[in-house]
C-alpha cells in the first residue's frame, strides 16, 4: 500500500474517531495504536506505553502543570479586579481610558496567569459592568474583554508556545521573548480601537445631549485624587513584582524554564496567601482541583498527540505530506496563507495543543524550506490561534464572557468580537511586513 | 465542543457526571470515587511538591551553591504521577475533552448509540494501554531498570503510576459505559 493511501486512511480514521465523541487524547492514541498494529512491525505496539512515557518525560512539557497552577492561583484571587481598578484610577484622564485600562489589565494579567479564560473571567467580571455603567455598549465591552483575554496564549508563559517549542525543537526562551513584541502590538491595536470607539460613542452622546435628549453615562467625568491613585497600588505591586521577578529569573540566567515554572507557582501561592489571606484548605482546594483537571487533560492529549505524530512519522505520512506541499512550488506568502487557513479550520474542532503537535511535522519543513524563521512562525501561529478563541464555532472566550455576563446575548458578544478578529488579522499582516517586531528582542538577548 | 468548559481551570473542579449511583454499580462507583479522591489529593500534593522541589533547586544552586542533580528527574516523576494519577478523577467529571458536534445534529436514539460506541472505543484503548503499561512495569521491576542519569531512580515508579492510573481510568470508563447503557 502506498504512503498516500496509508496517509488518507490515517486522516480518515482520525476524523471518524474524533467526531464519534471519543475524548481527543484517546481518539488519537487509539488511531495511532491501530495503525501500529496493522502497518508497523509486531513488536512496535509493545512499546506504546514506553513511547508515551519517553515523550512526556520532558522537563519542558512538565512545566505546563506548574504554569497552570500559577495561573489558577492568581485567577482565583482578587488580583484581576485590583489590577483593573488600579489601572482605571491611573488612566481615567485618557480619552477612552476605561477601555485602555481593560486592555492593559488583560495583558498584564495574561502575562501573570498565562490563561485566556482566566484573564477574561478575572478582568471581565469587574471591567464589563464598569464599562456598561459608564455607557459603553454591551457588545463592545464584551468584545474588548474577550479579545484582551486572548493575550494569554501569546505572552509568556504561554502553553501554546511551550508546545510549539517542543514540536518545532526551537528555544523556549527565544519563543517567549518573541511573543512580547506582538503582544504589545496587539495591546496597542486593541487600546487604539477602544479609544476610537469611545470617541465615536462620546460624540454621538454629546450630539444627543446638545439636541436636548438624555445625557448618556459616557459623558460623565470621573476623577480620582492622587491619594486615591496611590492607595490603589499596594495590592497590585506584589503581583507586578512576581511578573518581573519571573522574567528576571528566566532571562537573568538564574533559573531554567522548568525552575521558573516551579518558582512562579510557589510564589503565586505565597502571594495570594499573604495579600488576600487565601491559605486555608477551602481557598487552596479549588485552585488545585482546577489545576489537576486542566493539566491532566492537557498532558494526556499531549502524550497521545506525540504518539500519534510518532506513528505518522514512522509511516512516512508526515514526510510525504510535507514533500507534497513543497512540490506544489507555492510562492512563499501563498504557502503561509494556505497553512494559516488550515490552522484556522482545524481550530474549529481541535484545541491548539493537538493542532500544534499533529501538524508540526507536516507544515514546518515546507515553511523552513520557504525561508521562514520558525520562531517567527510560532508567534504568528499563536496570534492566529488567538483569533480562534473569539470567533465561532469554538470561541472559548465568547462562552466565558457569556458565563460572567449572561445578560449580554451571544449574538451581541460575537458581533462585539468581530472588530478584534479583524485587528488580529491586521496584526498578522503587520508581523509579516515587519518580522522584526517579534524577532528584535530574542535577537538582542541571545546575541544572534 | 465540550472543550469550551474544560479548558478553564476554574471550571474543571466540577462534581462527577453520569456515573452510576444505584445498585451494585453504584457501590463499585462509590468505592472508585473514594479511590479517585485519594488519587486526586495525592496528585495535587505531587504538583505542589514538584513546584517546591524546583524552587529549592533554584535557591540551592544560586544562593547556597548546592549542585542540582536529582530535582528535575524527581519533578518529572511527580508530574507524570499526577497526570496519570488524576486521569480517572478527571474522567468521572468527563474532563477529557471530546468533540461533541454530532450531539446537536443526530436524533436522540442515534446519538445515544454514538455515545455508547465512543465509550466502548475509549475503554478498548485505555484497557489496552493499561495492559501495555503493566507489561512495562513488570519488565522494569524484573530487570531492575533505572533512568540513565547519575542519580538513576528506578523506572518502576513512573511505570507503576501509569499502570494504576490507566487501570483506574479504564474501570471508570467501564462504569460510565454500563451506567450509560441502562439510562433511557
PDB file of N, CA, C and O in Angstrom, chain A residues 161-196:
ATOM      1  N   UNK A 161       2.970  28.250  23.251  1.00  0.00           N
ATOM      2  CA  UNK A 161       4.369  28.432  22.830  1.00  0.00           C
ATOM      3  C   UNK A 161       5.276  27.335  23.415  1.00  0.00           C
ATOM      4  O   UNK A 161       6.241  26.926  22.768  1.00  0.00           O
ATOM      5  N   UNK A 162       4.965  26.858  24.615  1.00  0.00           N
ATOM      6  CA  UNK A 162       5.752  25.754  25.202  1.00  0.00           C
ATOM      7  C   UNK A 162       5.657  24.532  24.281  1.00  0.00           C
ATOM      8  O   UNK A 162       6.658  23.898  23.936  1.00  0.00           O
ATOM      9  N   UNK A 163       4.427  24.224  23.863  1.00  0.00           N
ATOM     10  CA  UNK A 163       4.235  23.048  23.000  1.00  0.00           C
ATOM     11  C   UNK A 163       4.875  23.247  21.639  1.00  0.00           C
ATOM     12  O   UNK A 163       5.453  22.320  21.067  1.00  0.00           O
ATOM     13  N   UNK A 164       4.764  24.459  21.129  1.00  0.00           N
ATOM     14  CA  UNK A 164       5.375  24.737  19.830  1.00  0.00           C
ATOM     15  C   UNK A 164       6.889  24.559  19.935  1.00  0.00           C
ATOM     16  O   UNK A 164       7.525  24.026  19.021  1.00  0.00           O
ATOM     17  N   UNK A 165       7.461  25.001  21.068  1.00  0.00           N
ATOM     18  CA  UNK A 165       8.910  24.851  21.265  1.00  0.00           C
ATOM     19  C   UNK A 165       9.306  23.381  21.212  1.00  0.00           C
ATOM     20  O   UNK A 165      10.314  23.005  20.606  1.00  0.00           O
ATOM     21  N   UNK A 166       8.474  22.529  21.836  1.00  0.00           N
ATOM     22  CA  UNK A 166       8.769  21.081  21.838  1.00  0.00           C
ATOM     23  C   UNK A 166       8.606  20.515  20.430  1.00  0.00           C
ATOM     24  O   UNK A 166       9.470  19.781  19.932  1.00  0.00           O
ATOM     25  N   UNK A 167       7.488  20.859  19.777  1.00  0.00           N
ATOM     26  CA  UNK A 167       7.186  20.279  18.464  1.00  0.00           C
ATOM     27  C   UNK A 167       8.165  20.742  17.390  1.00  0.00           C
ATOM     28  O   UNK A 167       8.499  19.988  16.484  1.00  0.00           O
ATOM     29  N   UNK A 168       8.621  21.991  17.494  1.00  0.00           N
ATOM     30  CA  UNK A 168       9.474  22.531  16.431  1.00  0.00           C
ATOM     31  C   UNK A 168      10.959  22.490  16.804  1.00  0.00           C
ATOM     32  O   UNK A 168      11.810  22.895  16.018  1.00  0.00           O
ATOM     33  N   UNK A 169      11.230  22.018  18.042  1.00  0.00           N
ATOM     34  CA  UNK A 169      12.603  21.949  18.546  1.00  0.00           C
ATOM     35  C   UNK A 169      13.277  23.318  18.505  1.00  0.00           C
ATOM     36  O   UNK A 169      14.433  23.450  18.117  1.00  0.00           O
ATOM     37  N   UNK A 170      12.507  24.349  18.869  1.00  0.00           N
ATOM     38  CA  UNK A 170      13.054  25.701  18.952  1.00  0.00           C
ATOM     39  C   UNK A 170      13.247  26.070  20.421  1.00  0.00           C
ATOM     40  O   UNK A 170      12.643  25.450  21.301  1.00  0.00           O
ATOM     41  N   UNK A 171      14.057  27.096  20.665  1.00  0.00           N
ATOM     42  CA  UNK A 171      14.336  27.519  22.038  1.00  0.00           C
ATOM     43  C   UNK A 171      13.093  28.157  22.663  1.00  0.00           C
ATOM     44  O   UNK A 171      12.515  29.089  22.095  1.00  0.00           O
ATOM     45  N   UNK A 172      12.709  27.630  23.838  1.00  0.00           N
ATOM     46  CA  UNK A 172      11.535  28.171  24.532  1.00  0.00           C
ATOM     47  C   UNK A 172      11.796  29.615  24.980  1.00  0.00           C
ATOM     48  O   UNK A 172      10.916  30.476  24.892  1.00  0.00           O
ATOM     49  N   UNK A 173      13.017  29.874  25.427  1.00  0.00           N
ATOM     50  CA  UNK A 173      13.362  31.229  25.868  1.00  0.00           C
ATOM     51  C   UNK A 173      13.200  32.231  24.739  1.00  0.00           C
ATOM     52  O   UNK A 173      12.645  33.320  24.920  1.00  0.00           O
ATOM     53  N   UNK A 174      13.674  31.886  23.542  1.00  0.00           N
ATOM     54  CA  UNK A 174      13.548  32.778  22.381  1.00  0.00           C
ATOM     55  C   UNK A 174      12.072  32.974  22.014  1.00  0.00           C
ATOM     56  O   UNK A 174      11.643  34.071  21.685  1.00  0.00           O
ATOM     57  N   UNK A 175      11.296  31.874  22.064  1.00  0.00           N
ATOM     58  CA  UNK A 175       9.881  31.973  21.716  1.00  0.00           C
ATOM     59  C   UNK A 175       9.131  32.888  22.675  1.00  0.00           C
ATOM     60  O   UNK A 175       8.317  33.712  22.250  1.00  0.00           O
ATOM     61  N   UNK A 176       9.405  32.720  23.976  1.00  0.00           N
ATOM     62  CA  UNK A 176       8.743  33.577  24.967  1.00  0.00           C
ATOM     63  C   UNK A 176       9.064  35.047  24.681  1.00  0.00           C
ATOM     64  O   UNK A 176       8.182  35.901  24.711  1.00  0.00           O
ATOM     65  N   UNK A 177      10.333  35.326  24.393  1.00  0.00           N
ATOM     66  CA  UNK A 177      10.719  36.712  24.115  1.00  0.00           C
ATOM     67  C   UNK A 177      10.069  37.208  22.823  1.00  0.00           C
ATOM     68  O   UNK A 177       9.642  38.359  22.731  1.00  0.00           O
ATOM     69  N   UNK A 178       9.994  36.313  21.822  1.00  0.00           N
ATOM     70  CA  UNK A 178       9.407  36.711  20.535  1.00  0.00           C
ATOM     71  C   UNK A 178       7.921  37.029  20.662  1.00  0.00           C
ATOM     72  O   UNK A 178       7.371  37.764  19.847  1.00  0.00           O
ATOM     73  N   UNK A 179       7.261  36.488  21.679  1.00  0.00           N
ATOM     74  CA  UNK A 179       5.839  36.761  21.881  1.00  0.00           C
ATOM     75  C   UNK A 179       5.572  38.142  22.457  1.00  0.00           C
ATOM     76  O   UNK A 179       4.455  38.664  22.335  1.00  0.00           O
ATOM     77  N   UNK A 180       6.594  38.749  23.081  1.00  0.00           N
ATOM     78  CA  UNK A 180       6.374  40.024  23.778  1.00  0.00           C
ATOM     79  C   UNK A 180       6.047  41.175  22.816  1.00  0.00           C
ATOM     80  O   UNK A 180       5.095  41.919  23.049  1.00  0.00           O
ATOM     81  N   UNK A 181       6.841  41.323  21.738  1.00  0.00           N
ATOM     82  CA  UNK A 181       6.615  42.412  20.782  1.00  0.00           C
ATOM     83  C   UNK A 181       5.220  42.336  20.158  1.00  0.00           C
ATOM     84  O   UNK A 181       4.450  43.311  20.210  1.00  0.00           O
ATOM     85  N   UNK A 182       4.847  41.174  19.573  1.00  0.00           N
ATOM     86  CA  UNK A 182       3.498  41.054  19.011  1.00  0.00           C
ATOM     87  C   UNK A 182       2.408  41.241  20.068  1.00  0.00           C
ATOM     88  O   UNK A 182       1.343  41.775  19.766  1.00  0.00           O
ATOM     89  N   UNK A 183       2.670  40.796  21.311  1.00  0.00           N
ATOM     90  CA  UNK A 183       1.703  41.002  22.385  1.00  0.00           C
ATOM     91  C   UNK A 183       1.471  42.490  22.600  1.00  0.00           C
ATOM     92  O   UNK A 183       0.334  42.958  22.702  1.00  0.00           O
ATOM     93  N   UNK A 184       2.576  43.244  22.614  1.00  0.00           N
ATOM     94  CA  UNK A 184       2.493  44.699  22.780  1.00  0.00           C
ATOM     95  C   UNK A 184       1.775  45.332  21.584  1.00  0.00           C
ATOM     96  O   UNK A 184       0.954  46.241  21.743  1.00  0.00           O
ATOM     97  N   UNK A 185       2.067  44.804  20.383  1.00  0.00           N
ATOM     98  CA  UNK A 185       1.410  45.319  19.169  1.00  0.00           C
ATOM     99  C   UNK A 185      -0.109  45.160  19.281  1.00  0.00           C
ATOM    100  O   UNK A 185      -0.868  46.088  18.992  1.00  0.00           O
ATOM    101  N   UNK A 186      -0.540  43.972  19.733  1.00  0.00           N
ATOM    102  CA  UNK A 186      -1.987  43.745  19.863  1.00  0.00           C
ATOM    103  C   UNK A 186      -2.589  44.632  20.945  1.00  0.00           C
ATOM    104  O   UNK A 186      -3.701  45.148  20.787  1.00  0.00           O
ATOM    105  N   UNK A 187      -1.849  44.817  22.049  1.00  0.00           N
ATOM    106  CA  UNK A 187      -2.339  45.715  23.114  1.00  0.00           C
ATOM    107  C   UNK A 187      -2.552  47.115  22.528  1.00  0.00           C
ATOM    108  O   UNK A 187      -3.577  47.756  22.769  1.00  0.00           O
ATOM    109  N   UNK A 188      -1.584  47.583  21.723  1.00  0.00           N
ATOM    110  CA  UNK A 188      -1.692  48.925  21.125  1.00  0.00           C
ATOM    111  C   UNK A 188      -2.885  48.983  20.157  1.00  0.00           C
ATOM    112  O   UNK A 188      -3.671  49.935  20.168  1.00  0.00           O
ATOM    113  N   UNK A 189      -3.030  47.945  19.326  1.00  0.00           N
ATOM    114  CA  UNK A 189      -4.152  47.928  18.367  1.00  0.00           C
ATOM    115  C   UNK A 189      -5.498  47.934  19.100  1.00  0.00           C
ATOM    116  O   UNK A 189      -6.412  48.692  18.754  1.00  0.00           O
ATOM    117  N   UNK A 190      -5.615  47.075  20.132  1.00  0.00           N
ATOM    118  CA  UNK A 190      -6.883  46.991  20.878  1.00  0.00           C
ATOM    119  C   UNK A 190      -7.162  48.313  21.604  1.00  0.00           C
ATOM    120  O   UNK A 190      -8.288  48.806  21.604  1.00  0.00           O
ATOM    121  N   UNK A 191      -6.110  48.870  22.239  1.00  0.00           N
ATOM    122  CA  UNK A 191      -6.296  50.117  23.000  1.00  0.00           C
ATOM    123  C   UNK A 191      -6.640  51.261  22.043  1.00  0.00           C
ATOM    124  O   UNK A 191      -7.508  52.090  22.352  1.00  0.00           O
ATOM    125  N   UNK A 192      -5.988  51.300  20.883  1.00  0.00           N
ATOM    126  CA  UNK A 192      -6.272  52.335  19.885  1.00  0.00           C
ATOM    127  C   UNK A 192      -7.716  52.244  19.427  1.00  0.00           C
ATOM    128  O   UNK A 192      -8.421  53.250  19.323  1.00  0.00           O
ATOM    129  N   UNK A 193      -8.171  51.012  19.180  1.00  0.00           N
ATOM    130  CA  UNK A 193      -9.557  50.823  18.754  1.00  0.00           C
ATOM    131  C   UNK A 193     -10.520  51.241  19.871  1.00  0.00           C
ATOM    132  O   UNK A 193     -11.558  51.864  19.610  1.00  0.00           O
ATOM    133  N   UNK A 194     -10.147  50.919  21.124  1.00  0.00           N
ATOM    134  CA  UNK A 194     -11.008  51.289  22.263  1.00  0.00           C
ATOM    135  C   UNK A 194     -11.150  52.810  22.340  1.00  0.00           C
ATOM    136  O   UNK A 194     -12.238  53.328  22.610  1.00  0.00           O
ATOM    137  N   UNK A 195     -10.041  53.524  22.093  1.00  0.00           N
ATOM    138  CA  UNK A 195     -10.085  54.988  22.139  1.00  0.00           C
ATOM    139  C   UNK A 195     -10.961  55.548  21.008  1.00  0.00           C
ATOM    140  O   UNK A 195     -11.764  56.452  21.215  1.00  0.00           O
ATOM    141  N   UNK A 196     -10.795  54.978  19.799  1.00  0.00           N
ATOM    142  CA  UNK A 196     -11.598  55.433  18.659  1.00  0.00           C
ATOM    143  C   UNK A 196     -13.085  55.174  18.896  1.00  0.00           C
ATOM    144  O   UNK A 196     -13.930  56.023  18.627  1.00  0.00           O
TER     145      UNK A 196
END
